[in-house]
Amino acid sequence: MKKIHLQPIDGNSTAYLGLIALLGAFVLGALGSTFYMEHNGHWVTGMDNQIVWGMPHVFAVFLIVAASGALNVASISSVFQKKLYKPLAPLSTLVALALLLGGLMILVLDLGRPDRLIVAMTYYNFKSIFAWNMILYNGFFVIVGVYAWFMLDRTMQKYSRYAGIAAFVWRIALTTGTGSIFGFLVARTGYDMAMMAPMFIIMSFSFGLAIFLLVLMASYNWTGRELGDVVVNRLRKLLGVFVMAVLYFVFVYHISNLYATEHHGFEAFVLLGDNGGETYSNIFWIGQILVGSLIPLAMIYAPGVANCRKTLATACLLIVFGGLAQMYTIIIAGQAYPLDIFPGMQVLESTFNDGLVSQYSASLPEYLLGLGGFAMSLIVIAFGVKVLGFLPESLADSVADPHAKAE
Amino acid sequence: MNKTATVNISRRSFVEKSATAAAALTIAPGVFLNQVHAKPAAETVTDAKRWGILVDTAKCASGCTSCVSACFEENGIVSHGRPLTDQQWIRKVKLKDKQTNHVVSLPVMCQHCEKPPCVDVCPTGASFKRDDGIVLVDRHICIGCRYCMMACPYKARSFAHEAVDPIVDYQPRGKGTVESCTMCVHRVDNDGTPACVEACTEAEHGAMIFGDLKDPQSEISKELVKRGGKQLRADLGLNTGVRYQGI
Amino acid sequence: MLQIKNLMHKTIISFAGIATIAFSAFVVAGEKPSFAPEVPHPTNGSTECVQPEDEMKKNHMNYLLHQRDETVHEGIRTKIYSLKECINCHVPENTEVRFGDDKHFCSSCHNYAGVSIDCFQCHMDRPMGKNPHKKSAQVNTPVQSNVADASTTGASNE
């Protein structure tokens, strides 16, 4: 294989500066909404004592899950030794770090006491998966940072495989931890499932690769560098497999729940929209399944569109949208459905929404915070490729894989 | 001596009890019997006691909210007119059994589980169980992540969605942290009874008994032996400190 | 260029010299600089704190941090290092002065030193007095019935 030449981008054009400015505006919006929420108290948001985690968490968990998935490409190259992916590995680490940074930013800024972050980093209750997650997230930065360094630094390149293996193991642990945040909650019907952790892992594969592909195609398109079809098609097919895998896990999750009579109420709520769950069933069927999985699958595998970049980009965007819908269904619907505190009893009266489905509508500060976190990730990526050589100068077919047959 | 809710004891047993109490106090001054739960201020709480509350739903009056008002007043909880974000440390719930159509009413508050899920999930350890069984939030290290609220099977926890004003000096609470029923730990440590139990007694319903679950001579233990007491969501195996009769 | 540099050097050195002389004068005179805070004395007549003044100035935060863990986690409610008792002694009852105002006992120093504390986001910054309970504590009114079986998206829960 020809030697891959990593090169920072110029980053001087008006368009680039305009992009940074636009993303920066969103980040400022997030900071502004944080100040507003923190100063007044969380009552100004749509989150309350019934729906305690809202839109910011939807974005944050999505970004964190996508972050570990974005590292996949690098892992495939280092751990599974697929040479085709090797030039993509540095960009993969950058995207992973950036997405995690954005997600964590949202989480921290949404805390009731964000000024106590240092308390969160020094007091640990090791029975809490959340505490483990803090260690895993911080460790991810270190390990992936070292991994990126080893790949970019010629003198350390021979150790990059070991860093890659460490990063791979770590990111599996991290996503398992993230899924277990929900999976370990025995209290709620929608969560108490061991499947949460592996489902999150497979979701990370799908979302992370979708975002990675978008970043890859956008950065090559906008800098005029060449991106050959061989690389894109391999990633496209991989993405298709991941989307199908996610569908399988969602299927198993719901089938398992449907088998248990005590979970029928929740399943009817989410799948059929019973008992006030129309929002969630719509978001599930239309947002997550149709728009987020089936249409992208068609776009990925349909015979006529194999080499069309625009179609692929649209498919990736739809997958991202579907991922957010999936997170919304998991996080919000799981909380909206009432706790089953009194089995077999009907709640006639309560001042605390017992037995009632809770309503949730995200407020503007929550949207701004979530989008700002996303923008932060993108700014880090845009800035990173300017500062350091994360992008190969060319990924044309002849460079990436001279032996590949044209599709 | 424990406050008794229903005063229906015969004269002989009353005389017996007073005599015993008087004798005990004079025979061994300074030696505390099990019934007296005074604790010197400088003494650490131990697991020698486990505090619990027993609710008899048959005696719980359907429209009465004395326990709720008492709790709010005791702890300085004010309604801001936003019921979804206002604190609710205790609430009255009216239930109907779907099979039998039997209606019960009961107060629901933090169940002070022996194995609290909220304690398990708190990342900083702010949600903790004291040795004597009372589950509390150490609001000095609570970061307001609300994970415990997700984890509580009884939805007992509330988040302080706005600044607390005015603050009650024996029950500090603040914006941005999570809080829940403390079983009036400030009263319990000074040999008192939780405000809800006291209010129920004063309202002449006597549906709530507070006491030491580990003391077989305490009123609550005797009542549990006599007529039993069920946990809410017993299948979760949390061994709650709050038990209910009649559900 | 050289002239400006010389002038700059001269200005800096002379300024430093004046500041040193002024400060030394204060130190030698044994007085506090005039911009030090005016810490209010307790109004209940006591002249001694639970520890000597210098010790408290240096370590009051450690006493408080230690005491809070003991009280919350172990139920030790001794009064000597209790924040409530500090306030009861150091802040006059029925005062209108709140934390943040320079006249408040804690803020008088903390404002000056620029050390922000979050104690009073949760704790009372003045003695509560003899009638702590506000009888006007409103309670959420009990709900009208809700029918959980039917589709009740709009059922109010007040």
PDB file of C-alpha atoms in Angstrom, chain A residues 91-291:
ATOM      1  CA  LEU A  91      -9.734  10.869  12.315  1.00  0.00           C
ATOM      2  CA  SER A  92     -11.702   8.184  14.100  1.00  0.00           C
ATOM      3  CA  THR A  93      -9.976   8.946  17.378  1.00  0.00           C
ATOM      4  CA  LEU A  94     -10.569  12.665  16.931  1.00  0.00           C
ATOM      5  CA  VAL A  95     -14.273  12.179  16.265  1.00  0.00           C
ATOM      6  CA  ALA A  96     -14.552   9.849  19.252  1.00  0.00           C
ATOM      7  CA  LEU A  97     -12.907  12.302  21.627  1.00  0.00           C
ATOM      8  CA  ALA A  98     -14.903  15.221  20.269  1.00  0.00           C
ATOM      9  CA  LEU A  99     -18.255  13.478  20.581  1.00  0.00           C
ATOM     10  CA  LEU A 100     -17.510  12.372  24.122  1.00  0.00           C
ATOM     11  CA  LEU A 101     -16.467  15.890  25.034  1.00  0.00           C
ATOM     12  CA  GLY A 102     -19.715  17.286  23.687  1.00  0.00           C
ATOM     13  CA  GLY A 103     -21.818  14.723  25.465  1.00  0.00           C
ATOM     14  CA  LEU A 104     -20.089  15.197  28.783  1.00  0.00           C
ATOM     15  CA  MET A 105     -20.348  18.937  28.458  1.00  0.00           C
ATOM     16  CA  ILE A 106     -24.118  18.647  28.240  1.00  0.00           C
ATOM     17  CA  LEU A 107     -24.292  16.266  31.184  1.00  0.00           C
ATOM     18  CA  VAL A 108     -22.152  18.393  33.439  1.00  0.00           C
ATOM     19  CA  LEU A 109     -23.878  21.620  32.551  1.00  0.00           C
ATOM     20  CA  ASP A 110     -27.264  20.107  33.285  1.00  0.00           C
ATOM     21  CA  LEU A 111     -26.340  19.010  36.803  1.00  0.00           C
ATOM     22  CA  GLY A 112     -28.209  20.655  39.611  1.00  0.00           C
ATOM     23  CA  ARG A 113     -24.884  21.672  41.086  1.00  0.00           C
ATOM     24  CA  PRO A 114     -22.378  21.871  38.219  1.00  0.00           C
ATOM     25  CA  ASP A 115     -20.066  23.763  40.549  1.00  0.00           C
ATOM     26  CA  ARG A 116     -19.629  20.482  42.363  1.00  0.00           C
ATOM     27  CA  LEU A 117     -17.967  18.723  39.469  1.00  0.00           C
ATOM     28  CA  ILE A 118     -14.825  18.409  41.541  1.00  0.00           C
ATOM     29  CA  VAL A 119     -16.887  16.614  44.185  1.00  0.00           C
ATOM     30  CA  ALA A 120     -18.062  14.211  41.516  1.00  0.00           C
ATOM     31  CA  MET A 121     -14.468  13.503  40.563  1.00  0.00           C
ATOM     32  CA  THR A 122     -13.233  12.969  44.113  1.00  0.00           C
ATOM     33  CA  TYR A 123     -16.062  11.223  45.971  1.00  0.00           C
ATOM     34  CA  TYR A 124     -16.829   7.829  44.531  1.00  0.00           C
ATOM     35  CA  ASN A 125     -19.469   5.304  45.436  1.00  0.00           C
ATOM     36  CA  PHE A 126     -18.153   2.273  43.639  1.00  0.00           C
ATOM     37  CA  LYS A 127     -21.434   0.463  43.698  1.00  0.00           C
ATOM     38  CA  SER A 128     -22.828   3.080  41.385  1.00  0.00           C
ATOM     39  CA  ILE A 129     -22.445   2.486  37.683  1.00  0.00           C
ATOM     40  CA  PHE A 130     -22.540   6.248  37.309  1.00  0.00           C
ATOM     41  CA  ALA A 131     -19.370   6.541  39.366  1.00  0.00           C
ATOM     42  CA  TRP A 132     -17.725   3.890  37.217  1.00  0.00           C
ATOM     43  CA  ASN A 133     -18.821   5.817  34.168  1.00  0.00           C
ATOM     44  CA  MET A 134     -16.998   8.908  35.397  1.00  0.00           C
ATOM     45  CA  ILE A 135     -13.823   6.907  35.604  1.00  0.00           C
ATOM     46  CA  LEU A 136     -14.492   5.308  32.229  1.00  0.00           C
ATOM     47  CA  TYR A 137     -15.184   8.635  30.527  1.00  0.00           C
ATOM     48  CA  ASN A 138     -12.086  10.293  31.896  1.00  0.00           C
ATOM     49  CA  GLY A 139     -10.016   7.258  31.142  1.00  0.00           C
ATOM     50  CA  PHE A 140     -11.359   7.247  27.606  1.00  0.00           C
ATOM     51  CA  PHE A 141      -9.878  10.681  27.050  1.00  0.00           C
ATOM     52  CA  VAL A 142      -6.511   9.527  28.295  1.00  0.00           C
ATOM     53  CA  ILE A 143      -6.408   6.217  26.492  1.00  0.00           C
ATOM     54  CA  VAL A 144      -7.724   7.459  23.183  1.00  0.00           C
ATOM     55  CA  GLY A 145      -5.501  10.491  23.474  1.00  0.00           C
ATOM     56  CA  VAL A 146      -2.505   8.215  23.877  1.00  0.00           C
ATOM     57  CA  TYR A 147      -3.745   6.066  21.017  1.00  0.00           C
ATOM     58  CA  ALA A 148      -4.000   9.092  18.739  1.00  0.00           C
ATOM     59  CA  TRP A 149      -0.559  10.208  19.779  1.00  0.00           C
ATOM     60  CA  PHE A 150       0.912   6.814  19.023  1.00  0.00           C
ATOM     61  CA  MET A 151      -0.625   6.879  15.589  1.00  0.00           C
ATOM     62  CA  LEU A 152       0.413  10.388  14.710  1.00  0.00           C
ATOM     63  CA  ASP A 153       3.899  10.196  16.123  1.00  0.00           C
ATOM     64  CA  ARG A 154       6.169   8.230  13.836  1.00  0.00           C
ATOM     65  CA  THR A 155       8.457   7.104  16.636  1.00  0.00           C
ATOM     66  CA  MET A 156       5.591   5.584  18.580  1.00  0.00           C
ATOM     67  CA  GLN A 157       3.717   4.008  15.733  1.00  0.00           C
ATOM     68  CA  LYS A 158       4.883   0.525  16.523  1.00  0.00           C
ATOM     69  CA  TYR A 159       3.027   0.663  19.832  1.00  0.00           C
ATOM     70  CA  SER A 160      -0.189   1.896  18.319  1.00  0.00           C
ATOM     71  CA  ARG A 161      -1.631  -1.609  18.146  1.00  0.00           C
ATOM     72  CA  TYR A 162      -1.402  -2.043  21.897  1.00  0.00           C
ATOM     73  CA  ALA A 163      -2.964   1.326  22.497  1.00  0.00           C
ATOM     74  CA  GLY A 164      -5.659   0.344  20.038  1.00  0.00           C
ATOM     75  CA  ILE A 165      -6.434  -2.859  21.898  1.00  0.00           C
ATOM     76  CA  ALA A 166      -6.564  -0.986  25.191  1.00  0.00           C
ATOM     77  CA  ALA A 167      -8.839   1.621  23.642  1.00  0.00           C
ATOM     78  CA  PHE A 168     -11.097  -1.078  22.221  1.00  0.00           C
ATOM     79  CA  VAL A 169     -11.490  -2.848  25.550  1.00  0.00           C
ATOM     80  CA  TRP A 170     -12.031   0.451  27.310  1.00  0.00           C
ATOM     81  CA  ARG A 171     -14.699   1.632  24.928  1.00  0.00           C
ATOM     82  CA  ILE A 172     -16.601  -1.635  25.262  1.00  0.00           C
ATOM     83  CA  ALA A 173     -16.524  -1.145  29.021  1.00  0.00           C
ATOM     84  CA  LEU A 174     -17.620   2.462  28.617  1.00  0.00           C
ATOM     85  CA  THR A 175     -20.621   1.667  26.458  1.00  0.00           C
ATOM     86  CA  THR A 176     -21.554  -1.242  28.674  1.00  0.00           C
ATOM     87  CA  GLY A 177     -21.478   1.212  31.547  1.00  0.00           C
ATOM     88  CA  THR A 178     -23.601   3.713  29.692  1.00  0.00           C
ATOM     89  CA  GLY A 179     -26.208   1.123  28.834  1.00  0.00           C
ATOM     90  CA  SER A 180     -26.160  -0.173  32.361  1.00  0.00           C
ATOM     91  CA  ILE A 181     -27.104   3.232  33.682  1.00  0.00           C
ATOM     92  CA  PHE A 182     -30.530   2.290  32.460  1.00  0.00           C
ATOM     93  CA  GLY A 183     -30.262  -1.453  32.605  1.00  0.00           C
ATOM     94  CA  PHE A 184     -29.519  -1.482  36.320  1.00  0.00           C
ATOM     95  CA  LEU A 185     -32.670   0.400  37.281  1.00  0.00           C
ATOM     96  CA  VAL A 186     -34.950  -2.218  38.761  1.00  0.00           C
ATOM     97  CA  ALA A 187     -37.561   0.352  39.619  1.00  0.00           C
ATOM     98  CA  ARG A 188     -38.789   1.138  36.137  1.00  0.00           C
ATOM     99  CA  THR A 189     -40.555  -1.211  33.767  1.00  0.00           C
ATOM    100  CA  GLY A 190     -38.883   0.111  30.682  1.00  0.00           C
ATOM    101  CA  TYR A 191     -35.343  -0.197  31.939  1.00  0.00           C
ATOM    102  CA  ASP A 192     -34.804  -3.215  34.095  1.00  0.00           C
ATOM    103  CA  MET A 193     -33.172  -5.288  31.394  1.00  0.00           C
ATOM    104  CA  ALA A 194     -29.747  -6.825  31.096  1.00  0.00           C
ATOM    105  CA  MET A 195     -30.018  -6.272  27.361  1.00  0.00           C
ATOM    106  CA  MET A 196     -29.526  -2.555  27.743  1.00  0.00           C
ATOM    107  CA  ALA A 197     -25.769  -2.813  27.786  1.00  0.00           C
ATOM    108  CA  PRO A 198     -25.282  -4.897  24.621  1.00  0.00           C
ATOM    109  CA  MET A 199     -28.011  -2.908  22.884  1.00  0.00           C
ATOM    110  CA  PHE A 200     -26.124   0.257  23.608  1.00  0.00           C
ATOM    111  CA  ILE A 201     -22.963  -1.279  22.258  1.00  0.00           C
ATOM    112  CA  ILE A 202     -24.617  -2.133  18.983  1.00  0.00           C
ATOM    113  CA  MET A 203     -26.251   1.289  18.866  1.00  0.00           C
ATOM    114  CA  SER A 204     -22.843   2.829  19.305  1.00  0.00           C
ATOM    115  CA  PHE A 205     -21.574   0.945  16.291  1.00  0.00           C
ATOM    116  CA  SER A 206     -24.364   2.325  14.161  1.00  0.00           C
ATOM    117  CA  PHE A 207     -24.491   5.925  15.359  1.00  0.00           C
ATOM    118  CA  GLY A 208     -20.749   6.321  15.627  1.00  0.00           C
ATOM    119  CA  LEU A 209     -20.110   5.083  12.130  1.00  0.00           C
ATOM    120  CA  ALA A 210     -22.888   7.252  10.706  1.00  0.00           C
ATOM    121  CA  ILE A 211     -21.366  10.357  12.239  1.00  0.00           C
ATOM    122  CA  PHE A 212     -17.895   9.289  11.213  1.00  0.00           C
ATOM    123  CA  LEU A 213     -18.999   8.843   7.635  1.00  0.00           C
ATOM    124  CA  LEU A 214     -20.641  12.249   7.632  1.00  0.00           C
ATOM    125  CA  VAL A 215     -17.519  13.877   8.996  1.00  0.00           C
ATOM    126  CA  LEU A 216     -15.353  12.020   6.529  1.00  0.00           C
ATOM    127  CA  MET A 217     -17.379  12.875   3.471  1.00  0.00           C
ATOM    128  CA  ALA A 218     -17.920  16.466   4.551  1.00  0.00           C
ATOM    129  CA  SER A 219     -14.283  17.148   5.324  1.00  0.00           C
ATOM    130  CA  TYR A 220     -13.056  15.672   2.073  1.00  0.00           C
ATOM    131  CA  ASN A 221     -15.728  17.381   0.045  1.00  0.00           C
ATOM    132  CA  TRP A 222     -15.153  20.770   1.618  1.00  0.00           C
ATOM    133  CA  THR A 223     -11.377  20.684   1.407  1.00  0.00           C
ATOM    134  CA  GLY A 224     -11.298  19.376  -2.109  1.00  0.00           C
ATOM    135  CA  ARG A 225      -9.355  16.291  -1.141  1.00  0.00           C
ATOM    136  CA  GLU A 226     -10.023  13.102  -2.931  1.00  0.00           C
ATOM    137  CA  LEU A 227     -12.057  10.377  -1.278  1.00  0.00           C
ATOM    138  CA  GLY A 228     -12.286   7.223  -3.275  1.00  0.00           C
ATOM    139  CA  ASP A 229     -15.261   4.940  -3.564  1.00  0.00           C
ATOM    140  CA  VAL A 230     -13.482   1.921  -2.149  1.00  0.00           C
ATOM    141  CA  VAL A 231     -13.251   3.386   1.328  1.00  0.00           C
ATOM    142  CA  VAL A 232     -16.731   4.834   1.212  1.00  0.00           C
ATOM    143  CA  ASN A 233     -18.338   1.638  -0.001  1.00  0.00           C
ATOM    144  CA  ARG A 234     -16.689  -0.486   2.643  1.00  0.00           C
ATOM    145  CA  LEU A 235     -17.913   1.843   5.318  1.00  0.00           C
ATOM    146  CA  ARG A 236     -21.327   2.026   3.730  1.00  0.00           C
ATOM    147  CA  LYS A 237     -21.796  -1.715   3.828  1.00  0.00           C
ATOM    148  CA  LEU A 238     -20.522  -1.875   7.373  1.00  0.00           C
ATOM    149  CA  LEU A 239     -23.042   0.752   8.360  1.00  0.00           C
ATOM    150  CA  GLY A 240     -25.818  -1.290   6.810  1.00  0.00           C
ATOM    151  CA  VAL A 241     -24.837  -4.305   8.885  1.00  0.00           C
ATOM    152  CA  PHE A 242     -24.817  -2.216  12.046  1.00  0.00           C
ATOM    153  CA  VAL A 243     -28.242  -0.736  11.365  1.00  0.00           C
ATOM    154  CA  MET A 244     -29.650  -4.214  10.876  1.00  0.00           C
ATOM    155  CA  ALA A 245     -28.011  -5.349  14.086  1.00  0.00           C
ATOM    156  CA  VAL A 246     -29.656  -2.511  15.985  1.00  0.00           C
ATOM    157  CA  LEU A 247     -33.017  -3.493  14.551  1.00  0.00           C
ATOM    158  CA  TYR A 248     -32.436  -7.038  15.744  1.00  0.00           C
ATOM    159  CA  PHE A 249     -31.646  -5.909  19.284  1.00  0.00           C
ATOM    160  CA  VAL A 250     -34.676  -3.637  19.387  1.00  0.00           C
ATOM    161  CA  PHE A 251     -36.775  -6.545  18.205  1.00  0.00           C
ATOM    162  CA  VAL A 252     -35.452  -8.882  20.893  1.00  0.00           C
ATOM    163  CA  TYR A 253     -35.894  -6.198  23.563  1.00  0.00           C
ATOM    164  CA  HIS A 254     -39.533  -5.711  22.749  1.00  0.00           C
ATOM    165  CA  ILE A 255     -40.281  -9.369  22.191  1.00  0.00           C
ATOM    166  CA  SER A 256     -38.831 -10.186  25.598  1.00  0.00           C
ATOM    167  CA  ASN A 257     -40.864  -7.478  27.212  1.00  0.00           C
ATOM    168  CA  LEU A 258     -43.999  -8.606  25.446  1.00  0.00           C
ATOM    169  CA  TYR A 259     -43.622 -12.082  26.843  1.00  0.00           C
ATOM    170  CA  ALA A 260     -43.965 -10.827  30.397  1.00  0.00           C
ATOM    171  CA  THR A 261     -47.533  -9.964  31.276  1.00  0.00           C
ATOM    172  CA  GLU A 262     -46.430  -7.409  33.800  1.00  0.00           C
ATOM    173  CA  HIS A 263     -44.702  -5.461  31.063  1.00  0.00           C
ATOM    174  CA  HIS A 264     -47.645  -5.413  28.702  1.00  0.00           C
ATOM    175  CA  GLY A 265     -48.748  -2.026  29.893  1.00  0.00           C
ATOM    176  CA  PHE A 266     -45.430  -0.480  29.065  1.00  0.00           C
ATOM    177  CA  GLU A 267     -45.180  -2.192  25.709  1.00  0.00           C
ATOM    178  CA  ALA A 268     -48.652  -1.066  24.742  1.00  0.00           C
ATOM    179  CA  PHE A 269     -47.660   2.407  25.815  1.00  0.00           C
ATOM    180  CA  VAL A 270     -44.554   2.552  23.663  1.00  0.00           C
ATOM    181  CA  LEU A 271     -45.546   0.408  20.709  1.00  0.00           C
ATOM    182  CA  LEU A 272     -49.222   1.112  20.389  1.00  0.00           C
ATOM    183  CA  GLY A 273     -49.532   4.511  21.991  1.00  0.00           C
ATOM    184  CA  ASP A 274     -51.996   3.298  24.605  1.00  0.00           C
ATOM    185  CA  ASN A 275     -52.654   5.316  27.692  1.00  0.00           C
ATOM    186  CA  GLY A 276     -51.302   8.553  26.373  1.00  0.00           C
ATOM    187  CA  GLY A 277     -48.222   7.196  24.692  1.00  0.00           C
ATOM    188  CA  GLU A 278     -48.994   8.353  21.159  1.00  0.00           C
ATOM    189  CA  THR A 279     -46.001  10.657  21.102  1.00  0.00           C
ATOM    190  CA  TYR A 280     -43.685   7.851  22.001  1.00  0.00           C
ATOM    191  CA  SER A 281     -45.158   5.283  19.643  1.00  0.00           C
ATOM    192  CA  ASN A 282     -44.990   7.795  16.818  1.00  0.00           C
ATOM    193  CA  ILE A 283     -41.398   8.620  17.606  1.00  0.00           C
ATOM    194  CA  PHE A 284     -40.633   4.928  17.842  1.00  0.00           C
ATOM    195  CA  TRP A 285     -42.283   3.706  14.680  1.00  0.00           C
ATOM    196  CA  ILE A 286     -41.802   6.695  12.437  1.00  0.00           C
ATOM    197  CA  GLY A 287     -38.696   8.274  13.904  1.00  0.00           C
ATOM    198  CA  GLN A 288     -36.666   5.310  15.008  1.00  0.00           C
ATOM    199  CA  ILE A 289     -37.799   2.429  12.830  1.00  0.00           C
ATOM    200  CA  LEU A 290     -38.971   3.944   9.570  1.00  0.00           C
ATOM    201  CA  VAL A 291     -36.880   7.060   9.166  1.00  0.00           C
TER     202      VAL A 291
END
